Short mmCIF file of C-alpha atoms and ligand atoms in Angstrom, two decimals:
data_model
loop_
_atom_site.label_atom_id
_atom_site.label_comp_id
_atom_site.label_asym_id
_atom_site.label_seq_id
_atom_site.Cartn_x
_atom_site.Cartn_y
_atom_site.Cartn_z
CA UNK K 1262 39.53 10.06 31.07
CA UNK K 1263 36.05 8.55 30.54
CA UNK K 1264 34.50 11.40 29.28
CA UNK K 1265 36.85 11.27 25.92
CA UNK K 1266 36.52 7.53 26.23
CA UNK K 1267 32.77 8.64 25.78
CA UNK K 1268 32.65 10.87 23.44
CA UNK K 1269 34.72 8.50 21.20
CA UNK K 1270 32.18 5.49 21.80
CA UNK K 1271 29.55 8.02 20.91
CA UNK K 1272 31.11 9.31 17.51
CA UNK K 1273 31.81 5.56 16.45
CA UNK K 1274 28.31 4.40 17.47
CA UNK K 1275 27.21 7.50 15.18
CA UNK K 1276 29.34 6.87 12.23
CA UNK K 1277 28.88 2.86 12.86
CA UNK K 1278 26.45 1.48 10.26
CA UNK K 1279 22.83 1.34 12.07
CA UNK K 1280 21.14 -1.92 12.63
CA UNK K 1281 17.22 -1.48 11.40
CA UNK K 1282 14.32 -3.95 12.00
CA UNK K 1283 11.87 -4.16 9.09
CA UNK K 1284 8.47 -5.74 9.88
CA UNK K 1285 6.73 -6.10 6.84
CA UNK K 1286 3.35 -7.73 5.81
CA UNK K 1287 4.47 -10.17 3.33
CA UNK K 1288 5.03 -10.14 -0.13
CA UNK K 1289 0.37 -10.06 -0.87
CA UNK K 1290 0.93 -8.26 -4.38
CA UNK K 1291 3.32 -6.44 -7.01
CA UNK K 1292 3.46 -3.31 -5.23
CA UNK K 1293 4.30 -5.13 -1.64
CA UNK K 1294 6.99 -7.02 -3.24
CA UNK K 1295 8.58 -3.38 -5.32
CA UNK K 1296 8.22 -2.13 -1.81
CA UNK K 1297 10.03 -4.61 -0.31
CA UNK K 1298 13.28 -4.36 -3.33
CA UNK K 1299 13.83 -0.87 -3.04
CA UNK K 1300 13.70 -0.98 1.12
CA UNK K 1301 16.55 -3.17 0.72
CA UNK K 1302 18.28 -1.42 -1.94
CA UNK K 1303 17.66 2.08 0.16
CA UNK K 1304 19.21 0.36 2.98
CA UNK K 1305 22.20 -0.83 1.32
CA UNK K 1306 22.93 2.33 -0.29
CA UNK K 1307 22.66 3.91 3.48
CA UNK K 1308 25.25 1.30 4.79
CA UNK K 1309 22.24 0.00 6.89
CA UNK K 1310 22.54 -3.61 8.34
CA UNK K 1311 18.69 -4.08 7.65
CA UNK K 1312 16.71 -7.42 9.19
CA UNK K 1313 13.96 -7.85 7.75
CA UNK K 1314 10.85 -10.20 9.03
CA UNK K 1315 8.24 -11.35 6.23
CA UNK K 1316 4.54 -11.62 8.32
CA UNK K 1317 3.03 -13.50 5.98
CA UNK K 1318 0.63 -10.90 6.48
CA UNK K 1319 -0.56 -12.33 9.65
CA UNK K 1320 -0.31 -8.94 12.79
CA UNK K 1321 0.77 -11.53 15.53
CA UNK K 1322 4.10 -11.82 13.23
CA UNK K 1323 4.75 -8.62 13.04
CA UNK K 1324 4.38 -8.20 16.58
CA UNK K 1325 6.29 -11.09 17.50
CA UNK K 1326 9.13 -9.45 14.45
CA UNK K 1327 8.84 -6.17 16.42
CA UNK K 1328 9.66 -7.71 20.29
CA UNK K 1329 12.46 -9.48 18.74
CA UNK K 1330 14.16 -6.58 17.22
CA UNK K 1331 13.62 -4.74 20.51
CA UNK K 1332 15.13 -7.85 22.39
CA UNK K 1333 18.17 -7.33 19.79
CA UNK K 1334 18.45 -3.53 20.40
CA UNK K 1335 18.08 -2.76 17.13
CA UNK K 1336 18.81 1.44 16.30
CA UNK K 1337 15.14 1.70 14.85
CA UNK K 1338 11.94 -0.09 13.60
CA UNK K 1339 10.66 0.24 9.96
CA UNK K 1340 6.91 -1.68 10.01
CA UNK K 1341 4.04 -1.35 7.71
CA UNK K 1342 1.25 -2.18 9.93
CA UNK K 1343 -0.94 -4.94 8.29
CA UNK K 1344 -4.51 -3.54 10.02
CA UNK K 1345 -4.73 -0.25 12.06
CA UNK K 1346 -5.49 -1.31 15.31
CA UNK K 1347 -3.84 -3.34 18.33
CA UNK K 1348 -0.46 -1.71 18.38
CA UNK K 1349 -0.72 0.05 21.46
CA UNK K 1350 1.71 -2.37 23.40
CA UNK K 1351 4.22 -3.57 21.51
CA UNK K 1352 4.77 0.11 20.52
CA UNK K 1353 4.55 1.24 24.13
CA UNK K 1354 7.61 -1.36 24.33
CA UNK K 1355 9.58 0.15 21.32
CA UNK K 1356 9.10 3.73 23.01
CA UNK K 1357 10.24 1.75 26.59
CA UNK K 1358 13.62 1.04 25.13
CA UNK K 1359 13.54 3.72 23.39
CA UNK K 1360 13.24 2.60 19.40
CA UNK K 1361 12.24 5.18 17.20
CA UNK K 1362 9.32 3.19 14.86
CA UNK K 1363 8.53 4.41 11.58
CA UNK K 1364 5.13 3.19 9.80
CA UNK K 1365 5.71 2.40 6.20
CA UNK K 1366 2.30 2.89 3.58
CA UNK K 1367 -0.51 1.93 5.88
CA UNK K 1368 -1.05 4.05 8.99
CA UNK K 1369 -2.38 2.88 12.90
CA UNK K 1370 -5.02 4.02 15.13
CA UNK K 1371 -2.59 3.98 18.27
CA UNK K 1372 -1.57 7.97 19.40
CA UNK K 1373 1.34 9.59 17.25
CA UNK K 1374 3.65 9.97 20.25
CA UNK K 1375 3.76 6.21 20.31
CA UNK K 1376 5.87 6.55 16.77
CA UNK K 1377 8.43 9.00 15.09
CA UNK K 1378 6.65 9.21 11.66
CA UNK K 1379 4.23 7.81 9.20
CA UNK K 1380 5.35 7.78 5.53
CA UNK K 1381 2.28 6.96 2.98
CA UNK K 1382 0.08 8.33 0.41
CA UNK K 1383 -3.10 9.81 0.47
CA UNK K 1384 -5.43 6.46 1.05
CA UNK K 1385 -8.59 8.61 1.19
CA UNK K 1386 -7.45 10.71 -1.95
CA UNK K 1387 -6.85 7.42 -4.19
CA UNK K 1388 -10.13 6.32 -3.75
CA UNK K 1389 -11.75 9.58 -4.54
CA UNK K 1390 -9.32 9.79 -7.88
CA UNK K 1391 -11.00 6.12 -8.93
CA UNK K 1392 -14.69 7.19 -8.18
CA UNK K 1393 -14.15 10.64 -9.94
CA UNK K 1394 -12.82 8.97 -12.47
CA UNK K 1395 -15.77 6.33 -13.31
CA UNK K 1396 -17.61 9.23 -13.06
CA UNK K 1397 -16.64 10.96 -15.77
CA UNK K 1398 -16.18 8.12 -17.52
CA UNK K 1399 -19.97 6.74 -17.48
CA UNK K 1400 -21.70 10.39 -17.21
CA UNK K 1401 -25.34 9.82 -16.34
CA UNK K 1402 -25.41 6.54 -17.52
CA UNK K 1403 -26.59 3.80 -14.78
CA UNK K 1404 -23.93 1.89 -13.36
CA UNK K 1405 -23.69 -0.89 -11.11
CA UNK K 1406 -20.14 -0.51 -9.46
CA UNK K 1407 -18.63 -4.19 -7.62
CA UNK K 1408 -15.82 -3.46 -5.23
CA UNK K 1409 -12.92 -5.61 -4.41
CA UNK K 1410 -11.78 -4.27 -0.89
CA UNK K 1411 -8.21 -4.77 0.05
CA UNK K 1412 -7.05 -6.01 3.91
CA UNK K 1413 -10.04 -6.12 6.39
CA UNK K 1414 -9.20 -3.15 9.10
CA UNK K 1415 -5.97 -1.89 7.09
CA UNK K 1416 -5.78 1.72 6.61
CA UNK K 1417 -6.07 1.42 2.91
CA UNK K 1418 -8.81 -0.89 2.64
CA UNK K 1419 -11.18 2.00 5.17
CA UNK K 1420 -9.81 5.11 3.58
CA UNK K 1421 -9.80 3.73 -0.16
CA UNK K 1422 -13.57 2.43 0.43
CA UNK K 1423 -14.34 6.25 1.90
CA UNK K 1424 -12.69 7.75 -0.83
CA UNK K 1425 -14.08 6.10 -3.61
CA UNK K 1426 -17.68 6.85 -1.99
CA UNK K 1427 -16.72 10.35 -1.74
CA UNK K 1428 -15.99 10.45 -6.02
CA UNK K 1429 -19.48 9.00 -6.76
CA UNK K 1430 -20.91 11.29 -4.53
CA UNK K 1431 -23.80 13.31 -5.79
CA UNK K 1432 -23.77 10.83 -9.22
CA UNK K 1433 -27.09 8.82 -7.79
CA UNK K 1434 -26.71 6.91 -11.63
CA UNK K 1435 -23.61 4.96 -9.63
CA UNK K 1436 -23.98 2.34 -6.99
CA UNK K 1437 -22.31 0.08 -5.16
CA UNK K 1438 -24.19 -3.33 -5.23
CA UNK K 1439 -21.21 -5.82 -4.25
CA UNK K 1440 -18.48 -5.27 -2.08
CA UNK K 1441 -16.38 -7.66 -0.03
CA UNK K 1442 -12.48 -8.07 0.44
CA UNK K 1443 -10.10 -9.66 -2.00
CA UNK K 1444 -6.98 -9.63 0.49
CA UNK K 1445 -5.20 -7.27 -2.07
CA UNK K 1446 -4.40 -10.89 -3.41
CA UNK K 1447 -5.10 -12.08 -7.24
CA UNK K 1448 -6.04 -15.03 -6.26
CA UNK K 1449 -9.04 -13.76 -4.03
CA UNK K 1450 -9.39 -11.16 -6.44
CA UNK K 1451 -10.55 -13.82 -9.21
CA UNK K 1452 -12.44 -16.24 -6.54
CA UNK K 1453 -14.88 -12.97 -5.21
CA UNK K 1454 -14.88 -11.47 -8.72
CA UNK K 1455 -16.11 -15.04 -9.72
CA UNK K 1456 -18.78 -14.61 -6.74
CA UNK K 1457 -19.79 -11.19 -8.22
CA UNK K 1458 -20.18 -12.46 -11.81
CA UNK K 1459 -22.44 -15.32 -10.69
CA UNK K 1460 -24.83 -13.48 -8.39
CA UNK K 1461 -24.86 -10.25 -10.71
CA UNK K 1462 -26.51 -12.36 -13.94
CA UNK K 1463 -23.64 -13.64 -15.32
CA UNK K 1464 -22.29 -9.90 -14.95
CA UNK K 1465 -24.86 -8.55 -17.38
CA UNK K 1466 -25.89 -6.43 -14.52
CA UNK K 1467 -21.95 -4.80 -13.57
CA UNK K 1468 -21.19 -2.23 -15.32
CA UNK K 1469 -17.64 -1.40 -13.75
CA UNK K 1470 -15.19 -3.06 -11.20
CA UNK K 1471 -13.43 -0.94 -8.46
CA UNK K 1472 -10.56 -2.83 -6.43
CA UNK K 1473 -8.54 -1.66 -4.19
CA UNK K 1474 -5.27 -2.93 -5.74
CA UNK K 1475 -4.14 -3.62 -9.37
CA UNK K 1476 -3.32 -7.52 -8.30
CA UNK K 1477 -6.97 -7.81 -7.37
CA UNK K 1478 -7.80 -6.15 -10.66
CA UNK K 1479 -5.30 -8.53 -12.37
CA UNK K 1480 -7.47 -11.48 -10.68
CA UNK K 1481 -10.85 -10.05 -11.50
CA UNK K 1482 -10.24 -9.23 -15.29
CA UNK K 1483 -9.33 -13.27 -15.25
CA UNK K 1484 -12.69 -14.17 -13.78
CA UNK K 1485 -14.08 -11.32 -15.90
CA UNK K 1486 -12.75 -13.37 -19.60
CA UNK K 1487 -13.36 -16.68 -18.31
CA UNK K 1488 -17.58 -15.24 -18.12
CA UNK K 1489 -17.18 -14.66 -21.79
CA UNK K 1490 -17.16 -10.64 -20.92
CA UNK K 1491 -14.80 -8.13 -22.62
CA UNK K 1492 -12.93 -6.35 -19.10
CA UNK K 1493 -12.64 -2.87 -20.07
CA UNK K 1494 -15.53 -2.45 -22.25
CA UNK K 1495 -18.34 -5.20 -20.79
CA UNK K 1496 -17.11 -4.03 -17.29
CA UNK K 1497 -14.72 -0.82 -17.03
CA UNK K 1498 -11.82 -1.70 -14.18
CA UNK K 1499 -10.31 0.96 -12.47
CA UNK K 1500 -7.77 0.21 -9.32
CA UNK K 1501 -4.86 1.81 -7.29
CA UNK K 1502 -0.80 0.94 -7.51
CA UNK K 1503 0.29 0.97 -11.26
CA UNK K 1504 2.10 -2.05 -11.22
CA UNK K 1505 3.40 -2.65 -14.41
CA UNK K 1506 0.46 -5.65 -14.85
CA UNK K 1507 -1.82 -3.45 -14.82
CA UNK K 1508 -0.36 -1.55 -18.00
CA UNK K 1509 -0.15 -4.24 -19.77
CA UNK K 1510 -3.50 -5.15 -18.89
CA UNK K 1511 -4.53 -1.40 -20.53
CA UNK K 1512 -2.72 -1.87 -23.36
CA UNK K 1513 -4.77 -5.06 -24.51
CA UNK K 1514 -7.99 -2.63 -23.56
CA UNK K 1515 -8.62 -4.81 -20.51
CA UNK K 1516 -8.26 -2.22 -18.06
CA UNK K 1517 -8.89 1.61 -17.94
CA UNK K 1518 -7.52 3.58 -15.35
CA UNK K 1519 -5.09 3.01 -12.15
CA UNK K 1520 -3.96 5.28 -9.01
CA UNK K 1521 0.03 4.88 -8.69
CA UNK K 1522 1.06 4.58 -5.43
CA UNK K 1523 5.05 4.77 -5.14
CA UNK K 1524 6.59 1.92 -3.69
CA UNK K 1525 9.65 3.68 -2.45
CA UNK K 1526 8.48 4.59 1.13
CA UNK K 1527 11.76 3.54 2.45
CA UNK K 1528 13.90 6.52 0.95
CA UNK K 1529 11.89 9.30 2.89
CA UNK K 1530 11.92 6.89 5.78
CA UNK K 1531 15.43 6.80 6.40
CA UNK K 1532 16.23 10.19 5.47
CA UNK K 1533 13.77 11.56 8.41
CA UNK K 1534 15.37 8.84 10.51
CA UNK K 1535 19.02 10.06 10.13
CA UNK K 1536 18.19 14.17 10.42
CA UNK K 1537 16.50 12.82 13.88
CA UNK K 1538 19.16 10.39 14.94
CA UNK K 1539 22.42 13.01 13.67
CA UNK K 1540 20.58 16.05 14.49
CA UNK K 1541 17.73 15.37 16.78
CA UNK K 1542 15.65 16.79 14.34
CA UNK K 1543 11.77 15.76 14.52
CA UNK K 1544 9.95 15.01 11.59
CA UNK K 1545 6.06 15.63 10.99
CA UNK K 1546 3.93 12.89 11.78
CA UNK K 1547 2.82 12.53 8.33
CA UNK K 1548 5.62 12.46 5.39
CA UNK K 1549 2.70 11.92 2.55
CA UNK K 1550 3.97 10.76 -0.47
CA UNK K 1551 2.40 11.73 -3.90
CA UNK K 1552 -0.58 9.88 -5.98
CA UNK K 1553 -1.01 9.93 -9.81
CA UNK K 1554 -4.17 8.52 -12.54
CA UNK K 1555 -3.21 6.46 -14.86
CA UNK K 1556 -5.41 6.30 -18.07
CA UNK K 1557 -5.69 3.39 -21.26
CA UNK K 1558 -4.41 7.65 -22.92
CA UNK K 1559 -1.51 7.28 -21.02
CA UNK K 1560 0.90 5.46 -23.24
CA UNK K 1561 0.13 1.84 -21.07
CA UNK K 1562 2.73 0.32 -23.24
CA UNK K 1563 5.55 2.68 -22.31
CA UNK K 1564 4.60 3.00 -18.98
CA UNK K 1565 4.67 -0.58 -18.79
CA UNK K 1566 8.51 -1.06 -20.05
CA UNK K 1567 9.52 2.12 -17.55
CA UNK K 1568 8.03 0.35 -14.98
CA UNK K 1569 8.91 -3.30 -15.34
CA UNK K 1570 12.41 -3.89 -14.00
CA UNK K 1571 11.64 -1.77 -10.82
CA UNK K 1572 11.67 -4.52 -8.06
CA UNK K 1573 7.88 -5.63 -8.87
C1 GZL B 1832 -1.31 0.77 0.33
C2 GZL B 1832 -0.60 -0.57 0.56
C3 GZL B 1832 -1.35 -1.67 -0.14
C4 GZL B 1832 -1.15 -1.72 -1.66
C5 GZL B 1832 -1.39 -3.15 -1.93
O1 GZL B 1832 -0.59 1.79 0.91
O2 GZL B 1832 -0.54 -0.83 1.94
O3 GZL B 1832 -0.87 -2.93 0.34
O4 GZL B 1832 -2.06 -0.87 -2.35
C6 GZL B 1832 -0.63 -3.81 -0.78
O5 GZL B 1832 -0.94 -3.61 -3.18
O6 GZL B 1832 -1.10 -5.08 -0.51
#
């Protein structure tokens, strides 16, 4: 009767590959692009029928990817929110039809019921890893610290900024004179290191470059050469990612410490997505994934081969 005609439409649907929307920023940097790869390959190895929507990191894209996968009835969402605020709707309309979303790296500021789970690292933790390690690095020494801030109102661009404070706290030798956003692009990275160089004396008067991304790093040590200063020695460069550029970049010396953040976010995502979908089984708000310095005494070139053929 219909009840074994529904049971047996529920046991295919279950064992019937899922169909998952992923909104994602865009393809900004190395990491974002690695990200990107091993989503994919995750998905394929899961028998998932992924879409996937590139933003072009613009939020109105991702909202407009987000309705549409609703629209489709898609079994769940995978986004990684380009800024932290002005989800509330869209995700009101994911919990209407009753979507499970999962945030990917960055986090929102909507309420937690309004998604299933958030899988990142430690933003705040990053930043604090890069401050404590100029630090060290410069002891009492004065230093005059220029900061290349990633996305205006993402998660990582606040919490890295905080943490990074938080490291130089208490070390009144350090300040931060400059600071302005770089997009997490190279491109901007160069153009506001360029901006920095010219308004700080040539860059006579920068002692070190935080940014909050190896590819704005990448950019900046450009910029850096093309002033006729050694990056690494003239001006120490520290970031957060460990692409492999950013190895290679320490193993010429032009570099001297990075923050790896892993790119495979999607792994953890789907596994808490199919314990909650098979077994109803909620996950924690928070799956935090796990944050490692990288130093110029790190091997850069072997890192560098390890890394390069992973997606980036
Ligand atoms: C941080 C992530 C950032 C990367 C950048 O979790 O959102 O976005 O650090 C990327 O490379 O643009």
């Amino acid at each position: 009767g219909a009840s074994l005609l529904a049971s047996v439409s529920l046991l295919s649907s279950a064992a019937m590959a899922q169909t998952i929307g992923f909104s994602q920023i865009g393809s900004e940097s190395g990491w974002r692009a690695a990200e990107t790869t091993l989503t994919k390959m995750e998905a394929e190895k899961r028998g998932i029928d992924l879409k996937f929507a590139d933003a072009q990191q613009k939020q109105e894209n991702q909202i407009k990817a987000l309705r549409s996968f609703i629209a489709q009835g898609v079994d769940a969402i995978l986004i990684a929110p380009v800024v932290a605020t002005g989800w509330d709707a869209v995700l009101e309309e994911a919990k209407e039809a009753e979507i499970p979303v999962i945030l990917l790296d960055r986090q929102v500021d909507s309420k937690d019921d309004l998604y299933l789970t958030a899988v990142g690292s430690d933003l705040e933790l990053e930043g604090k890893v890069a401050g404590e390690w100029l630090a060290k690095d410069v002891g009492d020494k004065p230093c005059n610290v220029v900061e290349l801030q990633g996305t205006t109102g993402s998660s990582p661009a606040i919490k890295r900024k905080a943490g990074f404070e938080q490291g130089i706290a208490g070390h009144d030798n350090i300040k931060i004179t400059r600071s302005q956003t770089g997009d997490f692009t190279r491109a901007k990275g160069k153009e506001v290191m360029e901006s920095f160089l010219k308004a700080e004396g040539g860059g006579k008067n920068i002692c070190a470059l935080y940014a909050h991304n190896d590819d704005m790093a990448v950019g900046a040590i450009q910029a850096i050469k093309e002033a006729g200063l050694k990056p690494g020695t003239d001006i120490k460069v520290v970031s957060i990612d460990a692409v492999p550029d950013i190895f290679q970049a320490m193993a010429a010396g032009e570099a001297n410490a990075t923050v790896e953040l892993t790119p495979n976010m999607a792994g953890p995502a789907f596994d808490a997505l199919k314990a909650y979908m098979d077994d109803k089984k909620e996950p924690p708000k928070f799956i935090q994934t796990e944050s490692k310095l990288y130093t110029q005494a790190d091997d850069p070139k072997a890192v560098y081969e390890q890394k390069k053929g992973l997606g980036y």
